[in-house]
CSV table of C-alpha atoms in Angstrom, one decimal:
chain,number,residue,atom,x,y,z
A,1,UNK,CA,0.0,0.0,0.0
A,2,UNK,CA,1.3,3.6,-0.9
A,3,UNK,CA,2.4,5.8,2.2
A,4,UNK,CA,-0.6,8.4,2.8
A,5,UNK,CA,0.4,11.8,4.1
A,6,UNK,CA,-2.6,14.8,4.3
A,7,UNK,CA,-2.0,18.3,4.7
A,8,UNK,CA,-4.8,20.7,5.3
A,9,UNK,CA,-5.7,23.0,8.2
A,10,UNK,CA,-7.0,22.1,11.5
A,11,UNK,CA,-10.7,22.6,9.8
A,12,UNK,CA,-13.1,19.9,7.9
A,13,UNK,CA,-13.5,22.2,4.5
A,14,UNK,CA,-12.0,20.7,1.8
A,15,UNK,CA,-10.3,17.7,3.4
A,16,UNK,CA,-12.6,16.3,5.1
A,17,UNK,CA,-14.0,14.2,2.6
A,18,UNK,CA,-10.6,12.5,1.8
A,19,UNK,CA,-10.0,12.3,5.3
A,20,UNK,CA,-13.6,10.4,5.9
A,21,UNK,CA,-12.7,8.4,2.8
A,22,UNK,CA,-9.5,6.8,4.0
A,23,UNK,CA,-10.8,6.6,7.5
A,24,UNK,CA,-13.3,4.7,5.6
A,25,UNK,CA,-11.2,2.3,3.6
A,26,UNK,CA,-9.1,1.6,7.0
A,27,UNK,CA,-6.0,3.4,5.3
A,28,UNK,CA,-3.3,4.7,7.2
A,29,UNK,CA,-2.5,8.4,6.5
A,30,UNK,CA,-0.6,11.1,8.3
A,31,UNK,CA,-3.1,13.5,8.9
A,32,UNK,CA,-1.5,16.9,9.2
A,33,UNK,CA,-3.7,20.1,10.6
A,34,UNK,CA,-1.1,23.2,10.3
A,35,UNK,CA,-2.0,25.7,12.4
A,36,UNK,CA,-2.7,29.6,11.0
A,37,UNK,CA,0.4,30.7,11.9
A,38,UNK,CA,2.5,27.9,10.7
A,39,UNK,CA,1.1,28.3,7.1
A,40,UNK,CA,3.2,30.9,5.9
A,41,UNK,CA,6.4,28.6,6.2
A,42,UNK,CA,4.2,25.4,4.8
A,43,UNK,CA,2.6,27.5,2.1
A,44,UNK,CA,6.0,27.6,-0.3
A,45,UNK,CA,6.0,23.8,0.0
A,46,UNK,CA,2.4,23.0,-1.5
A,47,UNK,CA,2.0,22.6,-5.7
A,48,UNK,CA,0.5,25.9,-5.9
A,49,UNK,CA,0.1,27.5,-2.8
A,50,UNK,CA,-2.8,25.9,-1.8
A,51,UNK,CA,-3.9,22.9,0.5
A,52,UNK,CA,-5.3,20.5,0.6
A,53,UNK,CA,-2.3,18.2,-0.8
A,54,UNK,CA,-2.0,14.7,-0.6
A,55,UNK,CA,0.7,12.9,-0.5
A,56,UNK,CA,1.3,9.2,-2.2
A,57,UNK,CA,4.5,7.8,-1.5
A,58,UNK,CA,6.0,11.6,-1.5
A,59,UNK,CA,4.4,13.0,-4.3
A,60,UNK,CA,2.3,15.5,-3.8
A,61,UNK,CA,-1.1,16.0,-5.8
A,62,UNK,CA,-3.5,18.9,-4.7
A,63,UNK,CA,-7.6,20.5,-5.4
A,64,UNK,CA,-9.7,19.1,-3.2
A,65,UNK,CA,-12.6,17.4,-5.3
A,66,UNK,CA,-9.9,15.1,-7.4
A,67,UNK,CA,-7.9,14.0,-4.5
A,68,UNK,CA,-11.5,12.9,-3.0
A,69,UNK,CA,-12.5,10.9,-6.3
A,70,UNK,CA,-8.8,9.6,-6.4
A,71,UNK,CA,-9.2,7.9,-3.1
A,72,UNK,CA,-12.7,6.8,-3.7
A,73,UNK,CA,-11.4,5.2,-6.1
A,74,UNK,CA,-9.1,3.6,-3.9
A,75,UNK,CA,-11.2,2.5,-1.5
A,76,UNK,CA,-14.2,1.3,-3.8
A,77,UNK,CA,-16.9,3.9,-3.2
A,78,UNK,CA,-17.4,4.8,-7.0
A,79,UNK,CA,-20.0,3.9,-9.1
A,80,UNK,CA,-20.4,0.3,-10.4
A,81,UNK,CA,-21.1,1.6,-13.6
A,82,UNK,CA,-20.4,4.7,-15.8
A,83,UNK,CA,-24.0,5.5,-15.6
A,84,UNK,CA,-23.8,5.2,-11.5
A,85,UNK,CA,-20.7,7.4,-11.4
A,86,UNK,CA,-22.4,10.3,-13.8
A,87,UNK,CA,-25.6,10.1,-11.0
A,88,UNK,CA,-22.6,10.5,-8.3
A,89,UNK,CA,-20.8,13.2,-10.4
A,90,UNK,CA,-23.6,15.1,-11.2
A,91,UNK,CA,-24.5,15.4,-7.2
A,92,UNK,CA,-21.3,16.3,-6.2
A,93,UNK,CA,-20.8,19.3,-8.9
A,94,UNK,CA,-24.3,20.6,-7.5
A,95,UNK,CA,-23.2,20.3,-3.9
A,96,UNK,CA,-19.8,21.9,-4.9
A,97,UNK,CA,-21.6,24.7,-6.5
A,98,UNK,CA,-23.7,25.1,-3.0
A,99,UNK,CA,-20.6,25.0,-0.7
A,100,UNK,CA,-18.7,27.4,-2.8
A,101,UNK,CA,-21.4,30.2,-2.0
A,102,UNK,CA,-21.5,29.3,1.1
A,103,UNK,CA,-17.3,29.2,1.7
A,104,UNK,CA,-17.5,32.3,-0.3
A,105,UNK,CA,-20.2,34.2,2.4
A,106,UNK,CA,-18.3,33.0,4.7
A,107,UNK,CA,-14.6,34.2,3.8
A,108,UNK,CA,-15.0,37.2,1.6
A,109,UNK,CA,-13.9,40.1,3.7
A,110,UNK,CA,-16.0,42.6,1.9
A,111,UNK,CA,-19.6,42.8,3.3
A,112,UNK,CA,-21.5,43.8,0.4
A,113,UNK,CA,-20.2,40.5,-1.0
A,114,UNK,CA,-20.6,38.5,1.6
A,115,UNK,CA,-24.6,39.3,1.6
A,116,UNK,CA,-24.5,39.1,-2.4
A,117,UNK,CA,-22.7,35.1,-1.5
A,118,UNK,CA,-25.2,34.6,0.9
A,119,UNK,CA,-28.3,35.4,-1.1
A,120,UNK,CA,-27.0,32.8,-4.0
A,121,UNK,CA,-26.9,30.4,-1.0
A,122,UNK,CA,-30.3,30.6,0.0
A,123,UNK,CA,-31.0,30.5,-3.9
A,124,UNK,CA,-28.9,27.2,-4.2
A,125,UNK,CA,-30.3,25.7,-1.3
A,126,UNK,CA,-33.7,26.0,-2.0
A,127,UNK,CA,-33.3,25.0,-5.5
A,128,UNK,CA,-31.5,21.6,-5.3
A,129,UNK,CA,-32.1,20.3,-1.6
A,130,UNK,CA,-35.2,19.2,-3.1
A,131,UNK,CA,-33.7,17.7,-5.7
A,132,UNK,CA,-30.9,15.7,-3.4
A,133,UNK,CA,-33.6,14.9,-1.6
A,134,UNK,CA,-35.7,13.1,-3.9
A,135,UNK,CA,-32.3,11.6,-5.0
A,136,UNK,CA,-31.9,10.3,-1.8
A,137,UNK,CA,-35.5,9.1,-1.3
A,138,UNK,CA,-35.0,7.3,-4.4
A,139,UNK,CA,-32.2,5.4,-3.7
A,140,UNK,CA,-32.3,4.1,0.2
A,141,UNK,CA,-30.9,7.2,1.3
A,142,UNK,CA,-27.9,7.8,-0.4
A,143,UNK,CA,-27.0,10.2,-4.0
A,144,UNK,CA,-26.8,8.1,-7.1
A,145,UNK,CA,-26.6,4.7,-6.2
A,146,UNK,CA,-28.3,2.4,-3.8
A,147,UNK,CA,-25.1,2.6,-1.5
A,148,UNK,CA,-22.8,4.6,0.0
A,149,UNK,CA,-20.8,5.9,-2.1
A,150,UNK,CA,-18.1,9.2,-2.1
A,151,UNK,CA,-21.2,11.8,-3.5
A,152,UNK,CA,-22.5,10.6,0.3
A,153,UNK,CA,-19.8,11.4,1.9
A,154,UNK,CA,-19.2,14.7,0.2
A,155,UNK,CA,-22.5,16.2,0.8
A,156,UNK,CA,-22.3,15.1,4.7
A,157,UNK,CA,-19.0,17.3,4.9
A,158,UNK,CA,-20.9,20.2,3.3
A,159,UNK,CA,-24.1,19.9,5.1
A,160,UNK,CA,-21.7,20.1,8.6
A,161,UNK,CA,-19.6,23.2,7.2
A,162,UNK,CA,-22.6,25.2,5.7
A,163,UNK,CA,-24.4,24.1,8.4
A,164,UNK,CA,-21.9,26.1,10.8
A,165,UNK,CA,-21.6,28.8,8.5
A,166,UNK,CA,-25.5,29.4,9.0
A,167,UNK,CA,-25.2,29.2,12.7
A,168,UNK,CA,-26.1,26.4,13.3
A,169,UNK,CA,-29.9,26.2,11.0
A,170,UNK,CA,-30.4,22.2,10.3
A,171,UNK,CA,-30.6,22.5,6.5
A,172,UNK,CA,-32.1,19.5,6.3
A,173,UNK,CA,-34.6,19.6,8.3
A,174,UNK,CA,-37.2,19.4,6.2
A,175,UNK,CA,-35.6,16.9,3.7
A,176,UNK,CA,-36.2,13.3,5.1
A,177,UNK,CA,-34.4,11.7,2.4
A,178,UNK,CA,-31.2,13.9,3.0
A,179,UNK,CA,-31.5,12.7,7.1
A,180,UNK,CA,-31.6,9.4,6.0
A,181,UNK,CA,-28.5,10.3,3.9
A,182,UNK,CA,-26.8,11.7,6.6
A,183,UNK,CA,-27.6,8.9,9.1
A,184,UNK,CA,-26.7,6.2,6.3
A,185,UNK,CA,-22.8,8.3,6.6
A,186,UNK,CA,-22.6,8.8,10.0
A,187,UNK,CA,-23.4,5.7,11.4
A,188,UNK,CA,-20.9,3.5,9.1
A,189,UNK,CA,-18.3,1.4,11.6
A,190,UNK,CA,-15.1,3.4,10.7
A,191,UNK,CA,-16.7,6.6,9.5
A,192,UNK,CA,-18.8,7.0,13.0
A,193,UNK,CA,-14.9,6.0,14.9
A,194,UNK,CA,-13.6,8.5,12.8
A,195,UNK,CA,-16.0,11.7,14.0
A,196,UNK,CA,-16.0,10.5,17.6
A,197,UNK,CA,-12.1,11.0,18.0
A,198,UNK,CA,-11.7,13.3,15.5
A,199,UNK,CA,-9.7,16.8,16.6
A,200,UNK,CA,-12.5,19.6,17.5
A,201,UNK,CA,-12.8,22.6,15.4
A,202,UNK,CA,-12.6,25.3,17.9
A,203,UNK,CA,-14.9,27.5,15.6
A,204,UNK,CA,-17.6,25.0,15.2
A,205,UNK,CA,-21.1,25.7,16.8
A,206,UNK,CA,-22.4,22.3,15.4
A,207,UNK,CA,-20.4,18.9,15.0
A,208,UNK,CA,-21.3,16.5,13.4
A,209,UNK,CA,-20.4,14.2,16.6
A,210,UNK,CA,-23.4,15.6,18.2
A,211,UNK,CA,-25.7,12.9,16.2
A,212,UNK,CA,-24.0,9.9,17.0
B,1,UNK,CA,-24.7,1.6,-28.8
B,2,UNK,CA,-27.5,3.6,-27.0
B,3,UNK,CA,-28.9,6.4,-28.6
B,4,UNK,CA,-27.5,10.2,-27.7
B,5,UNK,CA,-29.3,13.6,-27.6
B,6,UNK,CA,-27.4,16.5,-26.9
B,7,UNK,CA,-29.1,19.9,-26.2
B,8,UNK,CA,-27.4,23.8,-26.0
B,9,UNK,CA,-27.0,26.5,-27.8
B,10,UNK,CA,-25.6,27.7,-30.7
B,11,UNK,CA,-22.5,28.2,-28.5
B,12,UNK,CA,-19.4,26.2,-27.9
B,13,UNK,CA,-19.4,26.9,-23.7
B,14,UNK,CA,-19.9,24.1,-21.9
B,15,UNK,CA,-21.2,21.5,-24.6
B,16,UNK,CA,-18.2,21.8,-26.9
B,17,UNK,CA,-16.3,19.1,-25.1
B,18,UNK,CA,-18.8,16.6,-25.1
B,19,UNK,CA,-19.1,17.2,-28.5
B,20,UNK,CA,-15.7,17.0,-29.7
B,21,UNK,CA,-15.4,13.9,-27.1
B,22,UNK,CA,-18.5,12.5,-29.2
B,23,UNK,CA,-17.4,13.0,-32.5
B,24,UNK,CA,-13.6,12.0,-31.0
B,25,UNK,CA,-15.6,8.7,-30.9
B,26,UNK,CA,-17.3,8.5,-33.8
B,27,UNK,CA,-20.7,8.5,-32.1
B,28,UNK,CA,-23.4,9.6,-34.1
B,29,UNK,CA,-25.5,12.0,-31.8
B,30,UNK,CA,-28.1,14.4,-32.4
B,31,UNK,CA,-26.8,17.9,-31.7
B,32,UNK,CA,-29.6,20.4,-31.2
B,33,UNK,CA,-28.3,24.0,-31.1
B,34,UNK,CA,-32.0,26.0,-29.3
B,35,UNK,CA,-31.7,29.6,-30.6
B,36,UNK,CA,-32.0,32.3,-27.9
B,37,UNK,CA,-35.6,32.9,-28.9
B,38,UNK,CA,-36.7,29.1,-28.3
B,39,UNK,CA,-35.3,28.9,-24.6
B,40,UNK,CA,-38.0,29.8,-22.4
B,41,UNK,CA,-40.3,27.0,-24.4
B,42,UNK,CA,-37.2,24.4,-23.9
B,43,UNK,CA,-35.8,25.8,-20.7
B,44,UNK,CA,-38.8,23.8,-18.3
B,45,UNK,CA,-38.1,20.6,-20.2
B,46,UNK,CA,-34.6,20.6,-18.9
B,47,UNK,CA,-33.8,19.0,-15.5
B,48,UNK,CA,-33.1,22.0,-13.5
B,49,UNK,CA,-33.6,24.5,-16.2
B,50,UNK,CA,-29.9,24.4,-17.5
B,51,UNK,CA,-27.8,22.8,-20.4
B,52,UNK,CA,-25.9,21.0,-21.8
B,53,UNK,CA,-28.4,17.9,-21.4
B,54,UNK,CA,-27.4,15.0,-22.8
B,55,UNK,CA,-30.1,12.1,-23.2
B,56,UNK,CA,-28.9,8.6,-23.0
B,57,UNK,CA,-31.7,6.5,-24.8
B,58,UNK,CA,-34.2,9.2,-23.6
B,59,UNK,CA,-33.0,9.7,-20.0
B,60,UNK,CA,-32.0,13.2,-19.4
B,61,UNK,CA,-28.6,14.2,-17.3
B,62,UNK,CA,-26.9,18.0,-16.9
B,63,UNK,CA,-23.9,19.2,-15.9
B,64,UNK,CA,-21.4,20.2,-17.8
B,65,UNK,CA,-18.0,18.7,-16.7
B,66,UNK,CA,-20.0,15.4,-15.2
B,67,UNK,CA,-21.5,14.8,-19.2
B,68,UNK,CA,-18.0,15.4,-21.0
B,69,UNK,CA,-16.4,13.3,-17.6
B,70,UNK,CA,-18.9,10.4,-18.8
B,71,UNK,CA,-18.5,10.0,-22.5
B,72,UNK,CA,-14.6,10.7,-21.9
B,73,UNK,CA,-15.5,7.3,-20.4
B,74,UNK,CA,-17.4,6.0,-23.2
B,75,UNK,CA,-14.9,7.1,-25.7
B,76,UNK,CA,-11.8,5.7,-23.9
B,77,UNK,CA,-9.9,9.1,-23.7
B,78,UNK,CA,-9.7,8.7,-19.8
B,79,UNK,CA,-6.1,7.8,-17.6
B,80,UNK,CA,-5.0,4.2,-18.0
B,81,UNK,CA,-5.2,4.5,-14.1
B,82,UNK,CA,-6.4,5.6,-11.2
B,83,UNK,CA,-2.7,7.9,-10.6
B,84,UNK,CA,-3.5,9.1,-14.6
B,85,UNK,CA,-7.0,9.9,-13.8
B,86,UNK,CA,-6.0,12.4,-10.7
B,87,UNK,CA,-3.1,14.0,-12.8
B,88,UNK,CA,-5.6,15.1,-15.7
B,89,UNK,CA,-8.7,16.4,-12.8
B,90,UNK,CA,-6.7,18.2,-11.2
B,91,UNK,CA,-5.5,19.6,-14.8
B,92,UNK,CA,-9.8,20.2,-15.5
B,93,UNK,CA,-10.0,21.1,-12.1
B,94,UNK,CA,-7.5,24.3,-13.0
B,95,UNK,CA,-9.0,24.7,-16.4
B,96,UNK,CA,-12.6,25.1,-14.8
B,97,UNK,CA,-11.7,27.4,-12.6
B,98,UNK,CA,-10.4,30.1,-15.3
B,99,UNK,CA,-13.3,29.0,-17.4
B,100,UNK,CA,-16.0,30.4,-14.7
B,101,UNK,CA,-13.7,33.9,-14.3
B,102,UNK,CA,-13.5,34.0,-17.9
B,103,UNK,CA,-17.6,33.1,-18.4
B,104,UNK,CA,-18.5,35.6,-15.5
B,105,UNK,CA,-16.4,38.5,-16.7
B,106,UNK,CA,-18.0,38.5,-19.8
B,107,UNK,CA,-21.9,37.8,-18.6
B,108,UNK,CA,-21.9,39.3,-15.7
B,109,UNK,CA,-24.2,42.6,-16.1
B,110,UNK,CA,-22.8,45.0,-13.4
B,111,UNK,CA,-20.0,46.7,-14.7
B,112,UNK,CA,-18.0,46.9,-11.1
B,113,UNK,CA,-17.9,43.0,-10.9
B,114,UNK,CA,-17.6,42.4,-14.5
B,115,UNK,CA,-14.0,44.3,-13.7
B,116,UNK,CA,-13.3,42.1,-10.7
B,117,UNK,CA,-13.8,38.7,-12.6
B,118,UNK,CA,-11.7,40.1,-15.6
B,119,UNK,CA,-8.8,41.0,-12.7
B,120,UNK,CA,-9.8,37.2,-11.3
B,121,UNK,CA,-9.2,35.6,-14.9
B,122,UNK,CA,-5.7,37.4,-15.6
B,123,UNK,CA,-4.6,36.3,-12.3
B,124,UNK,CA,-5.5,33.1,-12.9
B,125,UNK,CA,-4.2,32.5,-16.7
B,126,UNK,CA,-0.7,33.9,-14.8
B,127,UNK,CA,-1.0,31.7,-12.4
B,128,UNK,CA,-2.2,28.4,-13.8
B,129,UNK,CA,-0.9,28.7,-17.4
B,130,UNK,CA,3.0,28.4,-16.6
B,131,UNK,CA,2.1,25.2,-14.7
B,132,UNK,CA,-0.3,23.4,-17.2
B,133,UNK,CA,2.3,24.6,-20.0
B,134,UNK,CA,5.0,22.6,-17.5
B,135,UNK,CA,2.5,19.4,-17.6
B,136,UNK,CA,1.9,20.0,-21.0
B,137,UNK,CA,5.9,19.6,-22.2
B,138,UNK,CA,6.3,16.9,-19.6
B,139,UNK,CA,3.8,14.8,-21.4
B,140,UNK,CA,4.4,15.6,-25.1
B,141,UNK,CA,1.3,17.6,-25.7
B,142,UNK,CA,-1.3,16.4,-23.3
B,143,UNK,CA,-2.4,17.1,-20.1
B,144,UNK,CA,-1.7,14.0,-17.2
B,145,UNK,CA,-1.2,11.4,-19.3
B,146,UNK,CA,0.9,11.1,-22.5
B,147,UNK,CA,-1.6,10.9,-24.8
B,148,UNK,CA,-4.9,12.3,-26.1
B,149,UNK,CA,-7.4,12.8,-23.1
B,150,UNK,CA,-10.4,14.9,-22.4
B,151,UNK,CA,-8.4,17.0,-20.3
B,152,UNK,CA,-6.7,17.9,-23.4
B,153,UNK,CA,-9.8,18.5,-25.3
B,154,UNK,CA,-11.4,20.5,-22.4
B,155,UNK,CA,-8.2,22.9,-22.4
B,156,UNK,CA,-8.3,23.8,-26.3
B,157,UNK,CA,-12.3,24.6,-25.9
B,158,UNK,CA,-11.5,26.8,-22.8
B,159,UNK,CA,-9.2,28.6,-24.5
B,160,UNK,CA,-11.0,28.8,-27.3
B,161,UNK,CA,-13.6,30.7,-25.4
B,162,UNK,CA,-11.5,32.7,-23.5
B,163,UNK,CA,-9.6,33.6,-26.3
B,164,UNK,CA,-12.9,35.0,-27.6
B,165,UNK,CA,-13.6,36.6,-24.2
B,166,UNK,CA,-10.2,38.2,-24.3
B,167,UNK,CA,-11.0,39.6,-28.2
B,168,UNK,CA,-8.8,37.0,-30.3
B,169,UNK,CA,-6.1,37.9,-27.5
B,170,UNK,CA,-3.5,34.1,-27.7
B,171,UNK,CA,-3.8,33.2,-24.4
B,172,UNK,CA,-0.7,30.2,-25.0
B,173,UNK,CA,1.4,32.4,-27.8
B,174,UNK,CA,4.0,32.1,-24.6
B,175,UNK,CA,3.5,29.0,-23.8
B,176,UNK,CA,4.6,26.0,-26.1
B,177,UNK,CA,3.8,23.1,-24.3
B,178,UNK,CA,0.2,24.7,-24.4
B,179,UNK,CA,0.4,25.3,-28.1
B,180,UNK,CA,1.7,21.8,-28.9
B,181,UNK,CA,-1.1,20.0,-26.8
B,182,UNK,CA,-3.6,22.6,-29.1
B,183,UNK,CA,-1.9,20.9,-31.9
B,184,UNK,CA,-2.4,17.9,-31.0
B,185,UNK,CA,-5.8,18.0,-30.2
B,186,UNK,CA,-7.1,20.0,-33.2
B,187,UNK,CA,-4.8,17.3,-35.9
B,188,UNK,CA,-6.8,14.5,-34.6
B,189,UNK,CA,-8.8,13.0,-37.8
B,190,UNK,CA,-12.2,13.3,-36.2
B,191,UNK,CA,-11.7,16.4,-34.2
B,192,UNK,CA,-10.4,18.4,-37.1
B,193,UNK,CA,-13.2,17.1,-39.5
B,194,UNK,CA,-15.6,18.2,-36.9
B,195,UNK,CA,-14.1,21.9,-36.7
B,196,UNK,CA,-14.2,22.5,-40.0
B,197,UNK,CA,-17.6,21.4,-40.4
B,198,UNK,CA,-19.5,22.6,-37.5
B,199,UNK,CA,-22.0,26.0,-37.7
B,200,UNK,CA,-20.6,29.2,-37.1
B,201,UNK,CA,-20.8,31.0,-33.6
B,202,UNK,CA,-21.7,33.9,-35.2
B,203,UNK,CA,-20.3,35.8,-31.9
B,204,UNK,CA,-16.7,34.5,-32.2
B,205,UNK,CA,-13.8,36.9,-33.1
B,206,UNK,CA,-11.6,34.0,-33.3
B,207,UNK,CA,-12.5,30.5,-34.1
B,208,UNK,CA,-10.5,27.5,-34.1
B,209,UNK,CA,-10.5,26.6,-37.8
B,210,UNK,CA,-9.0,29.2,-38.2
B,211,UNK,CA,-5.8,27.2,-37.3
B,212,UNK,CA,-6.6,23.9,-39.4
């Protein structure tokens, strides 16, 4: 097996999904949370500036949403089919395009913005929840195929982070399908180990650990 | 072979590789190009209002980067591996990123942001270019692997549209990693037949067969 090593900061974002994923798969990694004021001296050492990178046997591969399908791929929670994996893709590009708003409110120093961000959330939100949801009704509770698969786990990490970033409103609330979703995620053997011992986010007003 | 529909507009944007990738493949699809006028009587047969939709034997899927992911699958113009497959979505993942500044600086209607996504897109094409261009020599004209893949055929219709965003400004005149993998990609028999064949965007300054 290839030597693992994760570098993101101490926050769920854009890692979390990988780090879920190799939890998952019961792979070994080296999960590294670089704190604020360590990232200016780690920052020169990442592809372009950016985390999160993984590392596979000392080469090191970053962008969040490929490193997640690369080790989905590794640990067999793709699609069986190319059909399955475009009901999967197509899921995670809409819950990409809901978490970038609502990573976008949430960071963007200028205020104007930030309320402009959070409008296109509320917009994105209320346009394909309902769509997820039926997804998810559809198929026993999880997005494109009848089992868990990586779209699963990446909506989970978003629905935690936007989640926070609206203070703590339960966005899913009034999606059953999407709590069966979540539920189908959180309560899987080494994915439910995981969030239990998982660092806390000191900025977090809702963890995911709370439901377990 | 089941039987494929693919609807946009008389644009390149967001179908054009998934039609290149089609004709790539030699897989007789029909391409329906809806003229600006037609759209609000097409736009609510559409899965979430949007296109590109691509029906497969009558079952209708959107997305852009999802639809050219999936017939870069049926095609065969995908990594030979799991390693390959990371190396060329973290090459889209780039190339998608420049692709929204590009598409937002030019449809945005407010003039102030308009600015701000043009600023966005030059900081990105300096950013990004040098490093693609770097993946590009590495590989002998292709993007990840080192040999035709849609990450190839995604780059040449981006720039292709930002080229046009840019008014006929050569986004890859510095760069000739970039201009072999354009090469490359525009040479191929199918590809190149396709170009010179396919309507007019009656919008474009600059238009790929142009170079044929």
């Amino acid at each position: 097996m290839p030597s693992y090593k994760l570098t993101y900061f101490n926050f769920t974002g854009r890692a979390e999904p990988i780090r879920i994923l190799l939890h998952y798969g019961g792979i070994p990694f080296e999960d590294v949370r670089v704190e604020k004021a360590d990232w200016p001296a780690v920052k020169p050492s990442t592809p372009f500036g950016q985390v999160p990178v993984l590392e596979v046997d000392g080469k090191k591969y970053t962008q969040g949403t490929p490193l997640a399908r690369y080790v989905a791929n590794v640990v067999g929670l793709v699609g069986k089919s190319n059909e399955e994996n475009l009901e999967i893709e197509i899921a995670i590009n809409i819950v990409s395009d809901i978490l970038k708003a609502a990573y976008e409110s949430h960071f963007d120093p200028d205020e104007e913005k930030k309320k402009q961000h959070l409008k296109t959330l509320h917009e994105l939100l209320a346009k394909y929840f309902p769509v997820l949801d039926e997804a998810a009704k559809k198929n026993g509770g999880h997005l494109g195929t009848n089992k868990l698969n990586w779209g699963d786990i990446y909506f989970v990490t978003a629905y935690e982070d936007i989640r926070n970033i609206l203070g703590n409103k339960d966005i899913v609330e009034n999606y059953s399908g999407l709590q069966n979703l979540k539920k189908n995620v959180i309560s899987e053997k080494n994915i439910k180990e995981y969030i239990q011992n998982r660092p806390k986010i000191p900025i977090f007003v809702y963890d995911l650990r709370s439901e377990l």
